[in-house]
PDB file of C-alpha atoms in Angstrom:
ATOM      1  CA  MET B   1      39.563  17.551 -63.419  1.00 50.00           C
ATOM      2  CA  ASP B   2      38.341  16.071 -60.231  1.00 77.00           C
ATOM      3  CA  LYS B   3      41.657  14.908 -59.164  1.00 90.00           C
ATOM      4  CA  ILE B   4      43.765  18.242 -59.658  1.00 94.00           C
ATOM      5  CA  GLU B   5      40.768  19.759 -57.531  1.00 94.00           C
ATOM      6  CA  SER B   6      41.262  17.476 -54.826  1.00 96.00           C
ATOM      7  CA  GLU B   7      44.850  18.073 -54.785  1.00 96.00           C
ATOM      8  CA  ILE B   8      44.246  21.807 -54.429  1.00 97.00           C
ATOM      9  CA  ARG B   9      41.773  21.360 -51.706  1.00 97.00           C
ATOM     10  CA  ASN B  10      44.259  19.405 -49.657  1.00 97.00           C
ATOM     11  CA  LEU B  11      46.932  21.955 -50.396  1.00 97.00           C
ATOM     12  CA  ILE B  12      44.689  24.789 -49.045  1.00 97.00           C
ATOM     13  CA  LYS B  13      43.652  22.672 -46.028  1.00 97.00           C
ATOM     14  CA  TYR B  14      47.274  22.732 -44.922  1.00 96.00           C
ATOM     15  CA  HIS B  15      48.065  26.374 -46.143  1.00 97.00           C
ATOM     16  CA  SER B  16      44.818  28.011 -45.182  1.00 96.00           C
ATOM     17  CA  LYS B  17      45.640  31.602 -46.325  1.00 98.00           C
ATOM     18  CA  LEU B  18      45.886  30.162 -49.961  1.00 98.00           C
ATOM     19  CA  SER B  19      42.759  30.270 -52.158  1.00 98.00           C
ATOM     20  CA  SER B  20      42.248  29.226 -55.772  1.00 97.00           C
ATOM     21  CA  GLN B  21      40.240  29.865 -58.928  1.00 97.00           C
ATOM     22  CA  LYS B  22      39.765  28.196 -62.131  1.00 95.00           C
ATOM     23  CA  LEU B  23      40.414  30.147 -65.475  1.00 92.00           C
ATOM     24  CA  GLN B  24      39.608  27.888 -68.576  1.00 89.00           C
ATOM     25  CA  ASN B  25      41.711  24.871 -68.223  1.00 88.00           C
ATOM     26  CA  GLN B  26      44.113  26.537 -65.572  1.00 95.00           C
ATOM     27  CA  TYR B  27      44.177  26.820 -61.898  1.00 97.00           C
ATOM     28  CA  ILE B  28      45.632  29.791 -60.208  1.00 98.00           C
ATOM     29  CA  VAL B  29      46.320  29.516 -56.172  1.00 98.00           C
ATOM     30  CA  THR B  30      47.222  32.765 -54.647  1.00 98.00           C
ATOM     31  CA  GLY B  31      47.622  34.040 -51.059  1.00 98.00           C
ATOM     32  CA  ARG B  32      50.271  34.299 -48.481  1.00 98.00           C
ATOM     33  CA  PHE B  33      51.860  31.402 -46.931  1.00 96.00           C
ATOM     34  CA  GLY B  34      54.182  31.143 -43.857  1.00 96.00           C
ATOM     35  CA  PHE B  35      56.775  28.651 -42.942  1.00 97.00           C
ATOM     36  CA  LYS B  36      59.277  27.654 -40.300  1.00 96.00           C
ATOM     37  CA  THR B  37      62.479  25.583 -41.245  1.00 96.00           C
ATOM     38  CA  LYS B  38      66.013  25.359 -40.572  1.00 96.00           C
ATOM     39  CA  ILE B  39      68.902  25.723 -42.894  1.00 97.00           C
ATOM     40  CA  PHE B  40      72.281  24.677 -41.375  1.00 96.00           C
ATOM     41  CA  ASP B  41      71.853  26.053 -37.640  1.00 95.00           C
ATOM     42  CA  ASP B  42      69.775  28.966 -38.771  1.00 96.00           C
ATOM     43  CA  GLU B  43      65.814  28.816 -37.963  1.00 96.00           C
ATOM     44  CA  ILE B  44      64.052  30.549 -40.904  1.00 97.00           C
ATOM     45  CA  VAL B  45      60.474  31.838 -40.126  1.00 98.00           C
ATOM     46  CA  ASP B  46      59.044  33.909 -42.764  1.00 98.00           C
ATOM     47  CA  ALA B  47      56.117  34.503 -45.205  1.00 98.00           C
ATOM     48  CA  TYR B  48      55.529  35.169 -48.780  1.00 98.00           C
ATOM     49  CA  LYS B  49      52.621  36.251 -51.013  1.00 98.00           C
ATOM     50  CA  ILE B  50      52.648  34.142 -53.996  1.00 98.00           C
ATOM     51  CA  GLU B  51      50.777  32.754 -57.091  1.00 98.00           C
ATOM     52  CA  ILE B  52      50.965  29.353 -58.508  1.00 98.00           C
ATOM     53  CA  ARG B  53      49.367  28.610 -61.928  1.00 97.00           C
ATOM     54  CA  LEU B  54      48.875  24.711 -62.771  1.00 97.00           C
ATOM     55  CA  ASP B  55      46.709  22.271 -64.846  1.00 95.00           C
ATOM     56  CA  ASP B  56      45.843  18.640 -64.560  1.00 91.00           C
ATOM     57  CA  LYS B  57      49.282  17.834 -66.121  1.00 92.00           C
ATOM     58  CA  PHE B  58      51.181  19.427 -63.158  1.00 94.00           C
ATOM     59  CA  ARG B  59      53.341  16.191 -62.752  1.00 93.00           C
ATOM     60  CA  GLN B  60      54.684  16.619 -66.181  1.00 91.00           C
ATOM     61  CA  GLN B  61      54.781  20.335 -66.723  1.00 92.00           C
ATOM     62  CA  LEU B  62      55.616  21.825 -63.298  1.00 96.00           C
ATOM     63  CA  PRO B  63      53.528  24.508 -61.515  1.00 97.00           C
ATOM     64  CA  VAL B  64      54.596  27.893 -62.367  1.00 97.00           C
ATOM     65  CA  VAL B  65      55.243  30.012 -59.148  1.00 98.00           C
ATOM     66  CA  ARG B  66      55.487  33.765 -58.661  1.00 98.00           C
ATOM     67  CA  GLU B  67      56.158  36.147 -55.591  1.00 98.00           C
ATOM     68  CA  ILE B  68      53.589  38.864 -56.178  1.00 98.00           C
ATOM     69  CA  ALA B  69      54.329  41.405 -53.288  1.00 98.00           C
ATOM     70  CA  GLY B  70      57.531  42.745 -55.064  1.00 97.00           C
ATOM     71  CA  ARG B  71      59.625  41.627 -52.201  1.00 97.00           C
ATOM     72  CA  ILE B  72      61.998  39.842 -54.485  1.00 98.00           C
ATOM     73  CA  LYS B  73      63.539  41.803 -57.155  1.00 96.00           C
ATOM     74  CA  ARG B  74      63.132  40.380 -60.731  1.00 95.00           C
ATOM     75  CA  ASN B  75      66.647  39.355 -61.787  1.00 93.00           C
ATOM     76  CA  ILE B  76      68.423  36.091 -62.531  1.00 92.00           C
ATOM     77  CA  ASP B  77      70.707  36.622 -59.361  1.00 93.00           C
ATOM     78  CA  ASN B  78      67.480  36.041 -57.248  1.00 96.00           C
ATOM     79  CA  HIS B  79      66.646  32.962 -59.460  1.00 95.00           C
ATOM     80  CA  ILE B  80      63.838  34.963 -60.901  1.00 96.00           C
ATOM     81  CA  ASN B  81      63.249  34.318 -64.685  1.00 93.00           C
ATOM     82  CA  LYS B  82      62.616  36.810 -67.567  1.00 90.00           C
ATOM     83  CA  ASP B  83      58.987  36.242 -67.306  1.00 94.00           C
ATOM     84  CA  GLY B  84      58.842  36.931 -63.520  1.00 95.00           C
ATOM     85  CA  THR B  85      58.474  33.135 -62.557  1.00 97.00           C
ATOM     86  CA  CYS B  86      60.581  31.697 -59.872  1.00 97.00           C
ATOM     87  CA  CYS B  87      63.532  29.341 -61.004  1.00 96.00           C
ATOM     88  CA  LEU B  88      62.743  26.464 -58.811  1.00 96.00           C
ATOM     89  CA  GLY B  89      65.553  24.307 -60.148  1.00 94.00           C
ATOM     90  CA  VAL B  90      65.989  22.032 -63.060  1.00 95.00           C
ATOM     91  CA  PRO B  91      62.656  20.080 -63.817  1.00 96.00           C
ATOM     92  CA  HIS B  92      64.290  16.710 -63.844  1.00 96.00           C
ATOM     93  CA  GLN B  93      66.032  17.294 -60.557  1.00 96.00           C
ATOM     94  CA  ILE B  94      62.902  18.388 -58.962  1.00 97.00           C
ATOM     95  CA  LYS B  95      60.963  15.261 -59.992  1.00 96.00           C
ATOM     96  CA  ALA B  96      63.941  12.968 -59.034  1.00 95.00           C
ATOM     97  CA  LYS B  97      63.757  14.691 -55.528  1.00 94.00           C
ATOM     98  CA  VAL B  98      59.869  14.576 -54.999  1.00 95.00           C
ATOM     99  CA  GLY B  99      59.214  11.257 -57.133  1.00 92.00           C
ATOM    100  CA  ALA B 100      57.143  10.942 -60.322  1.00 84.00           C
ATOM    101  CA  ASN B 101      53.767  10.762 -58.496  1.00 91.00           C
ATOM    102  CA  PHE B 102      54.201  13.463 -56.319  1.00 95.00           C
ATOM    103  CA  THR B 103      51.262  15.350 -54.872  1.00 96.00           C
ATOM    104  CA  LEU B 104      50.849  19.040 -54.945  1.00 97.00           C
ATOM    105  CA  LEU B 105      51.387  19.426 -51.157  1.00 97.00           C
ATOM    106  CA  GLU B 106      54.599  17.547 -51.545  1.00 97.00           C
ATOM    107  CA  PHE B 107      55.798  19.784 -54.279  1.00 97.00           C
ATOM    108  CA  PHE B 108      54.668  22.914 -52.210  1.00 97.00           C
ATOM    109  CA  ASP B 109      56.444  21.881 -49.048  1.00 96.00           C
ATOM    110  CA  GLN B 110      59.539  20.476 -50.642  1.00 96.00           C
ATOM    111  CA  VAL B 111      60.150  22.715 -53.538  1.00 97.00           C
ATOM    112  CA  VAL B 112      58.370  25.878 -53.393  1.00 98.00           C
ATOM    113  CA  THR B 113      58.988  26.424 -49.460  1.00 97.00           C
ATOM    114  CA  GLY B 114      62.536  25.397 -50.191  1.00 97.00           C
ATOM    115  CA  TYR B 115      62.965  28.160 -52.798  1.00 98.00           C
ATOM    116  CA  PHE B 116      61.614  30.729 -50.376  1.00 98.00           C
ATOM    117  CA  ALA B 117      63.273  29.724 -47.369  1.00 98.00           C
ATOM    118  CA  GLN B 118      66.692  29.872 -49.127  1.00 98.00           C
ATOM    119  CA  TYR B 119      65.772  33.438 -50.491  1.00 98.00           C
ATOM    120  CA  SER B 120      65.041  34.261 -46.933  1.00 98.00           C
ATOM    121  CA  TYR B 121      68.439  33.054 -45.975  1.00 98.00           C
ATOM    122  CA  LYS B 122      70.089  35.036 -48.844  1.00 97.00           C
ATOM    123  CA  GLU B 123      68.319  38.239 -47.526  1.00 97.00           C
ATOM    124  CA  LYS B 124      69.737  37.628 -44.092  1.00 96.00           C
ATOM    125  CA  HIS B 125      73.365  36.466 -44.950  1.00 96.00           C
ATOM    126  CA  GLY B 126      73.950  37.961 -48.430  1.00 95.00           C
ATOM    127  CA  LYS B 127      74.364  34.607 -50.187  1.00 95.00           C
ATOM    128  CA  TRP B 128      72.373  31.478 -51.252  1.00 97.00           C
ATOM    129  CA  PRO B 129      72.966  28.749 -48.560  1.00 97.00           C
ATOM    130  CA  PHE B 130      74.035  25.880 -51.035  1.00 94.00           C
ATOM    131  CA  GLY B 131      75.831  27.938 -53.661  1.00 91.00           C
ATOM    132  CA  GLU B 132      74.483  28.690 -57.102  1.00 88.00           C
ATOM    133  CA  ALA B 133      74.241  26.669 -60.171  1.00 88.00           C
ATOM    134  CA  SER B 134      74.519  27.987 -63.764  1.00 91.00           C
ATOM    135  CA  HIS B 135      71.434  29.564 -65.314  1.00 89.00           C
ATOM    136  CA  TYR B 136      69.117  28.421 -68.336  1.00 91.00           C
ATOM    137  CA  GLN B 137      70.609  25.932 -70.887  1.00 94.00           C
ATOM    138  CA  VAL B 138      74.177  25.876 -69.202  1.00 95.00           C
ATOM    139  CA  GLY B 139      72.610  25.133 -65.920  1.00 95.00           C
ATOM    140  CA  LEU B 140      70.460  22.360 -67.719  1.00 96.00           C
ATOM    141  CA  LEU B 141      73.666  20.984 -69.306  1.00 97.00           C
ATOM    142  CA  GLU B 142      75.805  20.981 -66.072  1.00 97.00           C
ATOM    143  CA  TYR B 143      73.184  19.229 -63.970  1.00 97.00           C
ATOM    144  CA  TYR B 144      72.995  16.274 -66.406  1.00 96.00           C
ATOM    145  CA  MET B 145      76.724  16.074 -66.455  1.00 96.00           C
ATOM    146  CA  GLU B 146      77.241  16.329 -62.569  1.00 96.00           C
ATOM    147  CA  SER B 147      74.267  13.769 -61.879  1.00 95.00           C
ATOM    148  CA  PHE B 148      75.167  11.201 -64.382  1.00 91.00           C
ATOM    149  CA  GLY B 149      78.799  11.410 -64.946  1.00 91.00           C
ATOM    150  CA  LEU B 150      78.825  12.857 -68.457  1.00 91.00           C
ATOM    151  CA  GLN B 151      81.927  14.380 -69.769  1.00 92.00           C
ATOM    152  CA  SER B 152      80.765  17.062 -72.176  1.00 94.00           C
ATOM    153  CA  PHE B 153      78.042  19.091 -73.329  1.00 96.00           C
ATOM    154  CA  GLU B 154      77.756  16.951 -76.539  1.00 94.00           C
ATOM    155  CA  SER B 155      77.430  13.862 -74.344  1.00 92.00           C
ATOM    156  CA  VAL B 156      74.421  15.482 -72.813  1.00 94.00           C
ATOM    157  CA  GLU B 157      72.853  15.938 -76.130  1.00 95.00           C
ATOM    158  CA  ARG B 158      73.219  12.357 -76.873  1.00 91.00           C
ATOM    159  CA  PHE B 159      72.012  11.127 -73.632  1.00 91.00           C
ATOM    160  CA  LEU B 160      68.928  13.288 -73.944  1.00 95.00           C
ATOM    161  CA  GLU B 161      68.369  11.922 -77.414  1.00 93.00           C
ATOM    162  CA  LYS B 162      68.317   8.312 -76.080  1.00 88.00           C
ATOM    163  CA  LEU B 163      65.988   9.307 -73.266  1.00 91.00           C
ATOM    164  CA  SER B 164      63.659  11.116 -75.718  1.00 93.00           C
ATOM    165  CA  LYS B 165      62.976   8.065 -77.698  1.00 88.00           C
ATOM    166  CA  LEU B 166      61.943   5.766 -74.715  1.00 87.00           C
ATOM    167  CA  LYS B 167      58.137   5.264 -73.814  1.00 85.00           C
ATOM    168  CA  ASN B 168      58.834   3.474 -70.777  1.00 86.00           C
ATOM    169  CA  LYS B 169      61.539   2.560 -68.153  1.00 81.00           C
ATOM    170  CA  PRO B 170      64.133   0.175 -69.691  1.00 74.00           C
ATOM    171  CA  LYS B 171      64.029  -3.213 -68.141  1.00 69.00           C
ATOM    172  CA  GLY B 172      67.235  -4.748 -66.875  1.00 59.00           C
ATOM    173  CA  TYR B 173      66.770  -7.795 -68.633  1.00 64.00           C
ATOM    174  CA  GLN B 174      66.287  -6.514 -72.000  1.00 68.00           C
ATOM    175  CA  ARG B 175      69.202  -6.769 -74.598  1.00 67.00           C
ATOM    176  CA  CYS B 176      70.857  -3.530 -75.013  1.00 65.00           C
ATOM    177  CA  ASN B 177      70.730  -1.737 -78.405  1.00 58.00           C
ATOM    178  CA  CYS B 178      73.955   0.423 -78.042  1.00 62.00           C
ATOM    179  CA  GLY B 179      76.194  -2.342 -79.879  1.00 61.00           C
ATOM    180  CA  CYS B 180      77.548  -3.948 -76.756  1.00 73.00           C
ATOM    181  CA  ASN B 181      75.578  -7.162 -77.012  1.00 73.00           C
ATOM    182  CA  LYS B 182      75.087  -7.081 -73.115  1.00 78.00           C
ATOM    183  CA  LEU B 183      71.809  -7.117 -71.163  1.00 75.00           C
ATOM    184  CA  ILE B 184      70.802  -3.527 -70.144  1.00 69.00           C
ATOM    185  CA  LYS B 185      71.451  -4.338 -66.597  1.00 73.00           C
ATOM    186  CA  ASN B 186      75.176  -5.233 -67.495  1.00 77.00           C
ATOM    187  CA  CYS B 187      75.730  -2.033 -69.758  1.00 76.00           C
ATOM    188  CA  PRO B 188      77.142   1.074 -67.997  1.00 75.00           C
ATOM    189  CA  ASN B 189      75.595   3.296 -70.587  1.00 75.00           C
ATOM    190  CA  GLN B 190      72.067   1.907 -70.425  1.00 76.00           C
ATOM    191  CA  LYS B 191      72.343   1.648 -66.555  1.00 79.00           C
ATOM    192  CA  LEU B 192      72.563   5.491 -66.810  1.00 84.00           C
ATOM    193  CA  ILE B 193      69.604   5.812 -69.035  1.00 85.00           C
ATOM    194  CA  LYS B 194      67.371   3.836 -66.774  1.00 85.00           C
ATOM    195  CA  LYS B 195      68.651   5.538 -63.727  1.00 89.00           C
ATOM    196  CA  ALA B 196      67.826   8.997 -65.361  1.00 92.00           C
ATOM    197  CA  TYR B 197      64.318   7.953 -66.930  1.00 93.00           C
ATOM    198  CA  ILE B 198      61.335   9.563 -65.426  1.00 94.00           C
ATOM    199  CA  HIS B 199      57.926   8.641 -66.822  1.00 90.00           C
ATOM    200  CA  GLY B 200      56.075  11.572 -68.512  1.00 90.00           C
ATOM    201  CA  HIS B 201      59.171  13.791 -68.287  1.00 94.00           C
ATOM    202  CA  ASP B 202      59.591  16.217 -71.565  1.00 94.00           C
ATOM    203  CA  TYR B 203      63.067  15.132 -72.665  1.00 96.00           C
ATOM    204  CA  VAL B 204      61.911  16.044 -76.214  1.00 96.00           C
ATOM    205  CA  SER B 205      61.657  19.617 -75.249  1.00 96.00           C
ATOM    206  CA  GLU B 206      65.035  19.723 -73.189  1.00 97.00           C
ATOM    207  CA  LEU B 207      66.539  18.118 -76.188  1.00 97.00           C
ATOM    208  CA  LYS B 208      65.323  21.140 -78.540  1.00 97.00           C
ATOM    209  CA  GLU B 209      66.680  23.647 -76.012  1.00 96.00           C
ATOM    210  CA  ILE B 210      70.049  22.099 -75.802  1.00 97.00           C
ATOM    211  CA  LYS B 211      70.418  21.607 -79.479  1.00 97.00           C
ATOM    212  CA  ALA B 212      69.392  25.113 -80.158  1.00 96.00           C
ATOM    213  CA  TYR B 213      72.076  26.363 -77.587  1.00 96.00           C
ATOM    214  CA  LEU B 214      74.758  24.167 -78.852  1.00 96.00           C
ATOM    215  CA  GLU B 215      74.301  25.049 -82.443  1.00 95.00           C
ATOM    216  CA  LYS B 216      74.225  28.869 -81.563  1.00 93.00           C
ATOM    217  CA  GLN B 217      77.522  28.387 -79.628  1.00 92.00           C
ATOM    218  CA  TYR B 218      79.157  26.690 -82.628  1.00 83.00           C
ATOM    219  CA  VAL B 219      77.969  29.546 -84.946  1.00 84.00           C
ATOM    220  CA  SER B 220      79.533  31.957 -82.472  1.00 82.00           C
ATOM    221  CA  ASN B 221      82.765  30.223 -82.082  1.00 83.00           C
ATOM    222  CA  LYS B 222      82.942  29.643 -85.665  1.00 77.00           C
ATOM    223  CA  ASN B 223      82.784  33.573 -86.399  1.00 69.00           C
TER     224      ASN B 223
END
């Protein structure tokens, strides 16, 4: 646990009004943090009271963040999940942004602060600055479609099936197993798989979530 405690100490060093406590194998960081940033030409200066829960696997299972002063009304239009946690974005998208070996401070400054800055912008202007993606499973499906040029929800399911079976990033000079008899670096399908693969990401859970959603939609459409 020493490594995560070091990460938390470094976070608090730069955001001194935060404090932490350990609860069994989980760490809870709470307090007020302020920031100053720009969205378009609009300077955003604001502060929020938050709670972050995480453990030593925070790079795989991203920290959970809540706004705890009651400022943000708990509904999906404010990107607040049903359990009161902030919807910071699609986990794969977040990891692709900050890198697989991100520090807790990088996650906080790039992702957590980014969410609250955008909410401050929404309070001021009545809309999110960069538009809104769909929520829950549809948002996850649309993210993979838009990011990797997939044409349907079913193609996302097949894509995640391939990713879920990998233990390491495919190497370009390995022979592809899709039947094309090409090297991976010359196979369009496998090049996408290689591009999408992030070590330690939980593709299995995403696949289960997508399968359940598509099966539910199939039953609903059939009836």
